Short mmCIF file of C-alpha atoms in Angstrom, two decimals:
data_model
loop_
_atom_site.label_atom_id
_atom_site.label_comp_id
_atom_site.label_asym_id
_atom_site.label_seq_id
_atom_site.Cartn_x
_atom_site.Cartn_y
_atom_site.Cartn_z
CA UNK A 26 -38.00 2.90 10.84
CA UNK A 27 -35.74 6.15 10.45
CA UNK A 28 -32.28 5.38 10.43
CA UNK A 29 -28.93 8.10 9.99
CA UNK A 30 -26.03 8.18 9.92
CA UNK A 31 -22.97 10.79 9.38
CA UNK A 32 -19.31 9.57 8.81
CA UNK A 33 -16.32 11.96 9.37
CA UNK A 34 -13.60 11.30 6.69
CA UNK A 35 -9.75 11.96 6.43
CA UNK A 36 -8.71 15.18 4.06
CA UNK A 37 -7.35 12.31 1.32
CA UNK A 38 -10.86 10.58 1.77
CA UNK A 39 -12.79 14.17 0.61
CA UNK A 40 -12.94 13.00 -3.15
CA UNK A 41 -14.08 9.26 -2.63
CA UNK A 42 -16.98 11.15 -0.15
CA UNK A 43 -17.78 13.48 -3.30
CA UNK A 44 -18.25 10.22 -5.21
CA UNK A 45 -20.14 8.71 -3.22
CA UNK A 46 -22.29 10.97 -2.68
CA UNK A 47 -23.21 10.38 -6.25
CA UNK A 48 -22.87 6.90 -6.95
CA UNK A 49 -24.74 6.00 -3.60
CA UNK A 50 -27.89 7.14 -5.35
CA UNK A 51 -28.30 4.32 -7.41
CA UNK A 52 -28.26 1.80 -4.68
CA UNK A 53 -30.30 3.60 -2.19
CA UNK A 54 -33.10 3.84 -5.26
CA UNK A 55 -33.09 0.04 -6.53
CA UNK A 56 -33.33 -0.90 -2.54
CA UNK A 57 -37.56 -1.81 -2.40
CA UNK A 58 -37.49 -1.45 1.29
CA UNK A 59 -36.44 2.02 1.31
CA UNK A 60 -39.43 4.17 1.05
CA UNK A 61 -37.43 7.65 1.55
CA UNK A 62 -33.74 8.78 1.73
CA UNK A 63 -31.47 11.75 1.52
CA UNK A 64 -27.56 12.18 0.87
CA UNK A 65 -26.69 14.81 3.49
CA UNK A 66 -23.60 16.99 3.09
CA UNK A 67 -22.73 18.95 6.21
CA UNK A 68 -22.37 22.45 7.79
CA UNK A 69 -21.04 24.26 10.99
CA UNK A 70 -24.98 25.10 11.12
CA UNK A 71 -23.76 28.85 11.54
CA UNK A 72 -24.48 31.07 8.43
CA UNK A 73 -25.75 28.18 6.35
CA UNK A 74 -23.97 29.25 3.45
CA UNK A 75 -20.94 27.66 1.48
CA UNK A 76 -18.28 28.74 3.11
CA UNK A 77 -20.18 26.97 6.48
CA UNK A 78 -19.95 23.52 4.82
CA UNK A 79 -17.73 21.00 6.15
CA UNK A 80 -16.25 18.93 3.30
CA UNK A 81 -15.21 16.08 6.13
CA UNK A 82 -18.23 15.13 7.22
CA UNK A 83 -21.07 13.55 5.16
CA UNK A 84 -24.59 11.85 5.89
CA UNK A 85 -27.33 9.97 5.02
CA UNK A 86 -30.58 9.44 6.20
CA UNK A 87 -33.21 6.96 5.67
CA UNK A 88 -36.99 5.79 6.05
CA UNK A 89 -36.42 1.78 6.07
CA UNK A 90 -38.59 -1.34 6.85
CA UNK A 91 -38.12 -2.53 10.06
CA UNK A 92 -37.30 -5.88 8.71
CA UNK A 93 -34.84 -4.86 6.59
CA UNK A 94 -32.55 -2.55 9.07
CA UNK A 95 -29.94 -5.19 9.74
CA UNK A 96 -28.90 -6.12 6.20
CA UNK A 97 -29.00 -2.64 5.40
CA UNK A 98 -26.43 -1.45 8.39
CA UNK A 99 -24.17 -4.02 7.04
CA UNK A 100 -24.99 -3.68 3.37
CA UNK A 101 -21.82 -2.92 1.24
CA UNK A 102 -23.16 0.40 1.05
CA UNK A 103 -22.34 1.29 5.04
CA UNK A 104 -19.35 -0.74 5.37
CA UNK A 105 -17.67 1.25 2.70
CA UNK A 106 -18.43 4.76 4.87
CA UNK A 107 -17.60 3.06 7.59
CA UNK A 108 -14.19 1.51 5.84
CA UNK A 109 -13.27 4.68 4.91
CA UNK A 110 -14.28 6.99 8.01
CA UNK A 111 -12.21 8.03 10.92
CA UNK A 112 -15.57 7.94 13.06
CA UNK A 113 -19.16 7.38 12.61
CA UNK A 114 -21.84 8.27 14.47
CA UNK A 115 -25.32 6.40 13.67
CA UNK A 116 -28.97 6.22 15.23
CA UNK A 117 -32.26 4.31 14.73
CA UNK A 118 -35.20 7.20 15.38
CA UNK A 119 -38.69 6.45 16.05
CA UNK A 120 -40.72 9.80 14.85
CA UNK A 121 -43.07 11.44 17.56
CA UNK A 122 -44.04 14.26 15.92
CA UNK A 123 -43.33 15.85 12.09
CA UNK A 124 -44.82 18.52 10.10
CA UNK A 125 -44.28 19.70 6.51
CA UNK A 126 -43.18 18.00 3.47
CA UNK A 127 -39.70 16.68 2.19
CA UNK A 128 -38.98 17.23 -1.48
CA UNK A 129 -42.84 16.72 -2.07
CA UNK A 130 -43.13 13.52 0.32
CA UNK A 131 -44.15 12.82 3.94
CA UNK A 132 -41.19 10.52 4.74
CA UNK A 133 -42.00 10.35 8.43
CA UNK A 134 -45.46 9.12 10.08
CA UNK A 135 -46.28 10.07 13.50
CA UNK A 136 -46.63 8.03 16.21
CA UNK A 137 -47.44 10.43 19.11
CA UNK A 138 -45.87 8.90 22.64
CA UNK A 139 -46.24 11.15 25.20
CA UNK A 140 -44.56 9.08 28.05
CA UNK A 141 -41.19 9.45 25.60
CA UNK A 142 -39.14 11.67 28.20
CA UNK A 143 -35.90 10.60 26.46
CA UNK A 144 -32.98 11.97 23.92
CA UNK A 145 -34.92 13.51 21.18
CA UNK A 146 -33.61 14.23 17.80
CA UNK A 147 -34.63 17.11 15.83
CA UNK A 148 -34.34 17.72 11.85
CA UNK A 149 -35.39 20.68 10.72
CA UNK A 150 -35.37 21.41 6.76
CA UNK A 151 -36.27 24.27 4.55
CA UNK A 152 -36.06 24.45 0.61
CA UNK A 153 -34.88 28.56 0.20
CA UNK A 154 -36.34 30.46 -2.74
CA UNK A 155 -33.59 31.82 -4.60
CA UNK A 156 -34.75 35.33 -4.10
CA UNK A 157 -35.24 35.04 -0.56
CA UNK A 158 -31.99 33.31 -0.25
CA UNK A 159 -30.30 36.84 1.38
CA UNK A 160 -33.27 37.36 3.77
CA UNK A 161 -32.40 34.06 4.91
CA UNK A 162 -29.07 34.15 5.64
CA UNK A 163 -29.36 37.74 7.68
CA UNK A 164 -32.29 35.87 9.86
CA UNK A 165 -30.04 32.77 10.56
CA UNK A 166 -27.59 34.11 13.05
CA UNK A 167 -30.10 34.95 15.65
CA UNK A 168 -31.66 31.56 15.30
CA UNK A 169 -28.47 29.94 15.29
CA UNK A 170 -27.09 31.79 17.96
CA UNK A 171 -30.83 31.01 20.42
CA UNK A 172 -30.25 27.02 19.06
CA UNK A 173 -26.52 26.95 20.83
CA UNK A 174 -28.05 28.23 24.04
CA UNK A 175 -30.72 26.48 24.61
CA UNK A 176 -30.61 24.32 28.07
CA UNK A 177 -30.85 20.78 27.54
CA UNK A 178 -28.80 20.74 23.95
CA UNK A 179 -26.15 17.73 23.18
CA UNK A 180 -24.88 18.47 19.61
CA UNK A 181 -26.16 19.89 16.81
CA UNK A 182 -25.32 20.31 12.92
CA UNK A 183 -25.93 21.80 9.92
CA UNK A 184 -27.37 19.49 7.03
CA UNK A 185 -28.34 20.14 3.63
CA UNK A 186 -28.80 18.34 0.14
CA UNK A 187 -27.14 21.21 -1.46
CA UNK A 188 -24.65 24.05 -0.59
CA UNK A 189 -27.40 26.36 -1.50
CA UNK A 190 -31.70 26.38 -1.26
CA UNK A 191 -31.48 22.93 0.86
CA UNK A 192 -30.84 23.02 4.23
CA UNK A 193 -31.42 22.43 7.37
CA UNK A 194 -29.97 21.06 11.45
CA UNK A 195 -29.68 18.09 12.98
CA UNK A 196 -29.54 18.26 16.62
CA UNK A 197 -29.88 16.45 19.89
CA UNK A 198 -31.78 17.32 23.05
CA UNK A 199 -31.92 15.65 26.65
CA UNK A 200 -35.85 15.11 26.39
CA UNK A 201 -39.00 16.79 24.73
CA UNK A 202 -39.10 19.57 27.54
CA UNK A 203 -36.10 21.04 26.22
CA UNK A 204 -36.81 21.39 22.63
CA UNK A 205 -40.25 22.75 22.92
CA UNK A 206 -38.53 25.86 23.82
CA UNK A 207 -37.27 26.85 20.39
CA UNK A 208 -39.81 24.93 18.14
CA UNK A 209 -41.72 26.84 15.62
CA UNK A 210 -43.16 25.85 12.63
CA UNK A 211 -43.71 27.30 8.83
CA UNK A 212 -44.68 26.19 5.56
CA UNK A 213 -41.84 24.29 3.43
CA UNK A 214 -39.90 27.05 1.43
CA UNK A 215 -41.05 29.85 4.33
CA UNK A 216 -39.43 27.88 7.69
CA UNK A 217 -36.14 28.07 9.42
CA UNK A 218 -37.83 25.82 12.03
CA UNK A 219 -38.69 22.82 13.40
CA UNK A 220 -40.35 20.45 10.74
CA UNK A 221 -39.38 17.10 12.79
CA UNK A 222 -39.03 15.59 16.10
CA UNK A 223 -38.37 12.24 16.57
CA UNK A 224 -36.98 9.97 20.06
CA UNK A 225 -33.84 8.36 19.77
CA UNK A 226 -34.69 4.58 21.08
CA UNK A 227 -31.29 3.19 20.72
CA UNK A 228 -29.33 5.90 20.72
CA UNK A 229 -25.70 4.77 19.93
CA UNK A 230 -22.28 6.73 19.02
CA UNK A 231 -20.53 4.72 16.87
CA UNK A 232 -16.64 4.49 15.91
CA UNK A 233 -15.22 2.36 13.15
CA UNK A 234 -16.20 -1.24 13.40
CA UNK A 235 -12.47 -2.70 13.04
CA UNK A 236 -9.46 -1.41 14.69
CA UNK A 237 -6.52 -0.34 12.23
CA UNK A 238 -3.60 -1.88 11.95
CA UNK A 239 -0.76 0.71 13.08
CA UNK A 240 1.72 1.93 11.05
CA UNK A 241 4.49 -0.90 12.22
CA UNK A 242 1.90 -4.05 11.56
CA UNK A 243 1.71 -2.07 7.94
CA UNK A 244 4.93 -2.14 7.34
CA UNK A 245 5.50 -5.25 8.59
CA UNK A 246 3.42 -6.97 6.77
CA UNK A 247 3.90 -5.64 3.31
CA UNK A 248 7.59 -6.08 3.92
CA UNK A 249 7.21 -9.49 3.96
CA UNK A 250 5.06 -9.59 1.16
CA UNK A 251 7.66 -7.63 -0.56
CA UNK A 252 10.71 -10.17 -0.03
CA UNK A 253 8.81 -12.98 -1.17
CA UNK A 254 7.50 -11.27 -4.34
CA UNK A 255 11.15 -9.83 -5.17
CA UNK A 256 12.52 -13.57 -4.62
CA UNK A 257 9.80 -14.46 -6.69
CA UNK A 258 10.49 -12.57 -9.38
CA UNK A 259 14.49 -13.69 -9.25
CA UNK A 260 13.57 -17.06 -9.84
CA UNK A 261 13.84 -17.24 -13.38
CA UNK A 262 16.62 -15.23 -13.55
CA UNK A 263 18.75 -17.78 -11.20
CA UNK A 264 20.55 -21.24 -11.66
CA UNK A 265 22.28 -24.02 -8.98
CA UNK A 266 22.49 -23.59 -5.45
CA UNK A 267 21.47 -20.21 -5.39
CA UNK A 268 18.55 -20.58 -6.89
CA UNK A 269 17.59 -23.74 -4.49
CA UNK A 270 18.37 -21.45 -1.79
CA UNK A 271 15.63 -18.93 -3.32
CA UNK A 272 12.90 -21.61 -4.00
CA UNK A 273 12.77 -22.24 -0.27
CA UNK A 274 12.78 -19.20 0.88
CA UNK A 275 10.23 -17.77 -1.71
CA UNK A 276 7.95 -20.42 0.13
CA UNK A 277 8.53 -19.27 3.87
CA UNK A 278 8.49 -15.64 3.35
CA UNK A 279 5.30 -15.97 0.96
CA UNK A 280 3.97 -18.12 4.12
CA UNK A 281 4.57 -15.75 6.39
CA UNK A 282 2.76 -13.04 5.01
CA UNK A 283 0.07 -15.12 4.71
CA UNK A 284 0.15 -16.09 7.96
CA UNK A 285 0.65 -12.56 9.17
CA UNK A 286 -2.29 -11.27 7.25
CA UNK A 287 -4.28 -13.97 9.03
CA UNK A 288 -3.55 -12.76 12.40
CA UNK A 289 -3.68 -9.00 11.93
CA UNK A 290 -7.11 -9.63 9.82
CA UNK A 291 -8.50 -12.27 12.01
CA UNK A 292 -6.81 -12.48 15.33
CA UNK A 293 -4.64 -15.24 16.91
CA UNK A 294 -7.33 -18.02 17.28
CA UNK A 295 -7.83 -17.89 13.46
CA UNK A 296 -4.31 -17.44 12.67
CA UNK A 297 -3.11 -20.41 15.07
CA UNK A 298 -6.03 -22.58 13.90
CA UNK A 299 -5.44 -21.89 10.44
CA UNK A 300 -1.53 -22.78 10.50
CA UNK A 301 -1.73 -25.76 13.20
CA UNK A 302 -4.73 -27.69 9.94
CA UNK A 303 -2.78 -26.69 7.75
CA UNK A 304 0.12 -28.04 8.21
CA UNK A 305 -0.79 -31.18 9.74
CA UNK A 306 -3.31 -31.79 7.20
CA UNK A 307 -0.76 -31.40 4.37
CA UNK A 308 1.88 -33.36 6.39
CA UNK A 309 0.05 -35.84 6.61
CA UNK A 310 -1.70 -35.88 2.62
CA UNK A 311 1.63 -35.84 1.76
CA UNK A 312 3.00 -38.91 4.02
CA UNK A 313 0.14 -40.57 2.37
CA UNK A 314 0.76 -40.09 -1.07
CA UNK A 315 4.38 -40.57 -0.98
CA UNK A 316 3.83 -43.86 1.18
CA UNK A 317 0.88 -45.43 -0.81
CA UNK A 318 0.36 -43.30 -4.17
CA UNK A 319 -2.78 -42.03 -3.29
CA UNK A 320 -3.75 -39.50 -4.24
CA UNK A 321 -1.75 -37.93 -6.35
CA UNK A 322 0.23 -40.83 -7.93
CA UNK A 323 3.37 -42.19 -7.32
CA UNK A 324 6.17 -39.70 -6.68
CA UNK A 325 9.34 -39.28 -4.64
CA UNK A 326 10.76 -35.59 -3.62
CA UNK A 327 14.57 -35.41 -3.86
CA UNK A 328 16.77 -34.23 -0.90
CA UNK A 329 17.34 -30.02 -2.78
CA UNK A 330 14.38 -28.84 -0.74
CA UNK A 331 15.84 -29.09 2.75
CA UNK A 332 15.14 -30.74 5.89
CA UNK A 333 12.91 -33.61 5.27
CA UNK A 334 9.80 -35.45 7.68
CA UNK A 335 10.02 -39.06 6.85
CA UNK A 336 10.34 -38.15 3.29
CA UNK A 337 8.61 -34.73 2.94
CA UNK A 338 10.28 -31.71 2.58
CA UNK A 339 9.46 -29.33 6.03
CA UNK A 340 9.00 -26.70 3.36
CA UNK A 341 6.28 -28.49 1.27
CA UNK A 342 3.39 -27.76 4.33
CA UNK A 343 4.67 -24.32 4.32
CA UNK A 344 4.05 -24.22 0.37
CA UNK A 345 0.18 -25.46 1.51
CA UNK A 346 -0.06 -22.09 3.58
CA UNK A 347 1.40 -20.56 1.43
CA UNK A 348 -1.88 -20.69 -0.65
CA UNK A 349 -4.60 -22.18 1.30
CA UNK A 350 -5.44 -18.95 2.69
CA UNK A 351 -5.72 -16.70 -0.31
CA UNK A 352 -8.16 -19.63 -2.41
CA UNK A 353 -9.48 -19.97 1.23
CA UNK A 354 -10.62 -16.47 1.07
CA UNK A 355 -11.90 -16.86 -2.06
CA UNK A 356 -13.73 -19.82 -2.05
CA UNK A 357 -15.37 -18.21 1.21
CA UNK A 358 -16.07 -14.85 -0.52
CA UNK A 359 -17.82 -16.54 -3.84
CA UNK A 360 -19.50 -19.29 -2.51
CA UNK A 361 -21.30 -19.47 0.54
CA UNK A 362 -22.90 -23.14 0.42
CA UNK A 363 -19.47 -24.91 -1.86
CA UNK A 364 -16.42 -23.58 -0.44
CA UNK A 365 -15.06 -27.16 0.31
CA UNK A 366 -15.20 -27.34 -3.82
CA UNK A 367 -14.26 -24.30 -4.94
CA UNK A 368 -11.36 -24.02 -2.37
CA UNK A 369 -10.13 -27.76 -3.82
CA UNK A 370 -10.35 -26.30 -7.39
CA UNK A 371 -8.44 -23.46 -6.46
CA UNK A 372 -5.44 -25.41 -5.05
CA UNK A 373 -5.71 -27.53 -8.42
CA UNK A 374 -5.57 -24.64 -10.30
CA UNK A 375 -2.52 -23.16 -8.43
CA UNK A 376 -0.78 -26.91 -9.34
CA UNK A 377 -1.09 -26.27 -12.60
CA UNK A 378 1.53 -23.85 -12.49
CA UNK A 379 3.51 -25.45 -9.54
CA UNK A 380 4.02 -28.93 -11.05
CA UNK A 381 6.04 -28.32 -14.27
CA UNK A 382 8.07 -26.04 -12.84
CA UNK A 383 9.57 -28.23 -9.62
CA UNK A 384 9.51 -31.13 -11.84
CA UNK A 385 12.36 -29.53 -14.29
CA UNK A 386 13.84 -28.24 -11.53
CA UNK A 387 14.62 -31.77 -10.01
CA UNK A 388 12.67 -30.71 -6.87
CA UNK A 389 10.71 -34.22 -7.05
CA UNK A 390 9.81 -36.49 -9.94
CA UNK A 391 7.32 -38.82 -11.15
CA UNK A 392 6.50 -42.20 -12.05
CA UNK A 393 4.11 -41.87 -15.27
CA UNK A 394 2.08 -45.27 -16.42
CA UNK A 395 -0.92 -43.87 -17.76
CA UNK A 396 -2.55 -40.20 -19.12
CA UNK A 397 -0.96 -36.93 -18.29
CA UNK A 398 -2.17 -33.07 -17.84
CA UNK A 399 -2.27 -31.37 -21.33
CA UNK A 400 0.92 -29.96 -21.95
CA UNK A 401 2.49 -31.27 -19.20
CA UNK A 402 3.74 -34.74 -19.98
CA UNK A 403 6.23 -34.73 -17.17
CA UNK A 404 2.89 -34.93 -14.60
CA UNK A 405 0.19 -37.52 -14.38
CA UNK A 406 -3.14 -36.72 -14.57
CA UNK A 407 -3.79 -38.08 -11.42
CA UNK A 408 -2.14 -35.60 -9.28
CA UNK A 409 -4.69 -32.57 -10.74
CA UNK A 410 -7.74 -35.26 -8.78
CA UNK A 411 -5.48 -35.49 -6.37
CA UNK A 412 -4.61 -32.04 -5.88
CA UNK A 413 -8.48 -31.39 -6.34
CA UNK A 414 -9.32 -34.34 -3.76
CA UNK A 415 -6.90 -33.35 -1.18
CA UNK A 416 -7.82 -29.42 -1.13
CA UNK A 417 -11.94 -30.07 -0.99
CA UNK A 418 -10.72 -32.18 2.01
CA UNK A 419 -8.43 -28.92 3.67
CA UNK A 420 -11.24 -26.72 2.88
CA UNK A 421 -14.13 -28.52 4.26
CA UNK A 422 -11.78 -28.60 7.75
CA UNK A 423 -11.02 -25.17 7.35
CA UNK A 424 -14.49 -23.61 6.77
CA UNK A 425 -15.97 -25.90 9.64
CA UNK A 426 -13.15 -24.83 12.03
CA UNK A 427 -12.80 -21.28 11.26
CA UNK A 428 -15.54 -18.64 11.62
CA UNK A 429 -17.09 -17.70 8.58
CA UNK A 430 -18.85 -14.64 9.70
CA UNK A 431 -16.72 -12.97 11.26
CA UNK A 432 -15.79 -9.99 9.25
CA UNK A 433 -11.86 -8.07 8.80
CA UNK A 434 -10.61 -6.90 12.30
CA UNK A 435 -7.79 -4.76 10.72
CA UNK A 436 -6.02 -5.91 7.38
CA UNK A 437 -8.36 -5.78 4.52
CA UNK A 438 -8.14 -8.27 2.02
CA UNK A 439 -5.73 -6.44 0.12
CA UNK A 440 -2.20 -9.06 0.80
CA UNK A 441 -3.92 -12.21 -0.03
CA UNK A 442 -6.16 -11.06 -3.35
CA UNK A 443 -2.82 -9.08 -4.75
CA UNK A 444 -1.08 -12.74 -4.02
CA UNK A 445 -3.40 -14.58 -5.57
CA UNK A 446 -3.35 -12.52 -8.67
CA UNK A 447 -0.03 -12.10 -8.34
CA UNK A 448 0.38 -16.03 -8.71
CA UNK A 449 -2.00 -16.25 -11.71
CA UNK A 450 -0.08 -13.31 -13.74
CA UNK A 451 3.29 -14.33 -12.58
CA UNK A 452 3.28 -18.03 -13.63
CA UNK A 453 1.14 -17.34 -17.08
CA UNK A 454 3.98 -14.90 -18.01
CA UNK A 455 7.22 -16.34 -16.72
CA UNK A 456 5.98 -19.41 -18.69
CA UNK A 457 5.59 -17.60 -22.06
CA UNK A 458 8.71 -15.60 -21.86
CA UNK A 459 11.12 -17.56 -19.26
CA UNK A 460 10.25 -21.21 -19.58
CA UNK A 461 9.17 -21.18 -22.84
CA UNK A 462 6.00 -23.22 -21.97
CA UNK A 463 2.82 -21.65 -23.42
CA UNK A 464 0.86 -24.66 -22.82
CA UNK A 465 1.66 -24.48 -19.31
CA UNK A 466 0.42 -21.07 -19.26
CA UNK A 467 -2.74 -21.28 -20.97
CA UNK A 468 -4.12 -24.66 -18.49
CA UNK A 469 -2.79 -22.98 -15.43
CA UNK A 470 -4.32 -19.10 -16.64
CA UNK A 471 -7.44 -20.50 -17.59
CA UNK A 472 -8.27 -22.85 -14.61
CA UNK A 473 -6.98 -20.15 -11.76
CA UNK A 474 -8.13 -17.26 -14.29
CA UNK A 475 -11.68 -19.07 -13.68
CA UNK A 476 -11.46 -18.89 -9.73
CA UNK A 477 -9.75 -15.25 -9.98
CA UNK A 478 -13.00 -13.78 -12.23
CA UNK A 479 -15.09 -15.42 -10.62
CA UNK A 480 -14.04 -13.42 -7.43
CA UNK A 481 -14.35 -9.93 -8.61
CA UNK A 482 -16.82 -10.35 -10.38
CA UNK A 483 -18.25 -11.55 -6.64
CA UNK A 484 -16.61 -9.08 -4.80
CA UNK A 485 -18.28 -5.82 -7.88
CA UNK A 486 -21.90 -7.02 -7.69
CA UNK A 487 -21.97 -10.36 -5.33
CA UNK A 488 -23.56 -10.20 -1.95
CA UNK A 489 -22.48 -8.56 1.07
CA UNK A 490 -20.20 -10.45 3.35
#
């Protein structure tokens, strides 16, 4: 099965194209169910030389197993064209008719259908002897200039593998009748013509996959972001009410993001399914724990974090959202069978840090009759189960309610992975240098350090999602 594709690019987006029009090699030739591909740069498809080439608009085309089509259109591979396009156009082609050779290969077998009275698709590709290159370019305008008046033409463009000796058209025609009229055919090396036809069975204009987010949901969203990070990184600096007053609010504006990134990524239905679990699942773990002990241990929250529910803060669930969705992510993106476990050890890991530092800050206190985290002899050992416990039990909820293949509508994943790092660097450093608690900084690094590794090293040469 022949599939191709070109992608039209933004004038910032010209050097990622370049690169990828090397480093896209190496994938395309480890993949065993690609029997034949080419990296096509693009032309007006007037002179077919240099100055004709159009540095916006890039392609690739490729001989595939049948079987194998689907993962490839939404291979990494595509979805980073496609991620970085302002349009794409792509095609599956069944081959009716082909003559000549490719760069020493046949890539394209027959299968004669005369009934096919559909769009066609035409390639045609020459290799130019250097020597003959000038002949070629005085006998192209003629050519070119028959090709954009034929009757029955949609679209065509120049293609080539190289801005010089490699070239050829793509073009589309309303039905076999049509193209007959200019075909003519040569040996490779000797032909400005027609080397291959082939029917366009699902013929299919494509734009980008996801809409964009516009330019006020942008700034929207990283402003929030920004305010929480910025109160964030007061927090050490601050003492008394003030900094109270910043602890809350470092946990709703950090929630909000979150919560924004969730609907512009994922639409309403996600986002209002993902707050309204959340925060009655933590409500209500917390009720629990503070009522009976379990899991976590026994514990009591003092009145400095605001409006209280029976005893828990209103800002604690927030706290909950606050980073749910970034280990949610996560969890989501590295496992694809365990997310329940990994998204439990992330919120553990996250504790780690959270703990110590709300403890000596009076936020709530504990009750210690047996073994305690490492360095932290302030919290029971019991909460890190707990905390582990409690978050496999959000997760599980979370992954069965939400849809888990449903990929980024808008926002990429950019808030919540720059959060979650942002949580890991932020609490191993403003424990060495502001709290002076290394050992704090070394269980929580390590444990989240684990879950934030383990993610890009997922995300650099995982699967696809």
């Amino acid at each position: 099965m022949i599939r191709i594709y070109f992608w039209k690019v933004s004038s910032l987006r010209i050097p990622w194209a370049v690169t990828q029009m090397a480093l896209n090699r190496i994938p395309l030739q480890r993949n065993k169910e690609i029997s034949f591909w080419k990296l096509l740069g693009t032309g007006k498809g007037e002179t077919f030389t240099p100055r004709d080439a159009d540095s916006r608009r890039w392609g690739l085309i490729v001989n595939i197993e049948e079987s194998a089509l689907s993962d490839f259109h939404n291979s990494r591979l595509i979805k980073r064209w496609r991620e970085n396009s302002l349009e794409e156009f792509s095609a599956t082609l069944n081959p009716i008719a082909s003559q000549g050779r490719w760069s020493g290969k046949t890539p394209f077998t027959s299968q004669p259908d005369k009934s096919w009275n559909g769009h066609v698709a035409a390639i045609t590709r020459a290799r130019i002897k250097w020597r003959k290159n000038s002949l070629f370019w005085r006998s192209v305008p003629p050519v070119t200039m028959s090709l954009r008046n034929s009757p029955g033409l949609i679209a065509a463009i120049g293609i080539g593998e190289a801005p010089i000796g490699l070239q050829g058209t793509f073009s589309l025609w309303e039905n076999r009748r049509a193209i007959c009229s200019i075909c003519s055919y040569g040996d490779e090396g000797n032909s400005v013509g027609q080397n291959y036809r082939m029917s366009i069975r699902n013929f299919r204009p494509r734009h980008r996959a996801h809409r964009s987010l516009s330019p006020s949901q942008n700034i929207l969203l990283f402003s929030v972001l920004a305010i929480a990070i910025t109160l964030q990184i007061s927090y050490p600096l601050l003492d008394g009410e003030i900094l109270r007053l910043v602890t809350i609010a470092t946990v709703y504006w950090a929630a909000a993001a979150m919560l924004l990134h969730a609907l512009f990524a994922y639409g309403t239905s996600f986002a209002l399914r993902y707050f309204f679990i959340t925060f009655f699942f933590s409500l209500a773990i917390e009720q629990i724990g503070v009522r009976t002990s379990w899991p976590f241990g026994e514990y009591t929250y003092s009145g400095s974090l605001g409006y209280q529910i029976y005893g828990v803060p209103l800002v604690v669930p927030f706290a909950w959202i606050m980073m749910a969705h970034p280990i949610f992510i996560a969890a989501r993106r590295v496992s694809k069978n365990w997310v329940f476990l990994v998204g439990g050890y992330g919120l553990m890991s996250w504790d780690l840090f959270l703990d110590p530092q709300m403890v000596s800050s009076g936020r709530w206190t504990w009750e210690i009759s047996g073994r305690t985290v490492p360095f932290q002899p302030e919290i029971p050992l019991s909460n890190a189960f707990g905390w582990l416990l409690a978050g496999m039990g959000l997760m599980a909820i979370l992954h069965f309610a939400l849809p888990s293949n449903r990929r980024s509508l808008g926002a990429s994943r950019a808030v919540p992975e720059f959060f979650l790092f942002w949580t890991w660097a932020s609490g191993v450093i403003a424990n060495i240098v502001f709290f002076d608690r290394p050992g704090v900084a070394f269980m929580g690094g390590t444990f989240l350090g684990i879950l934030i590794a383990w993610y890009v090293i997922s995300v650099r040469f995982g699967r696809n999602d």
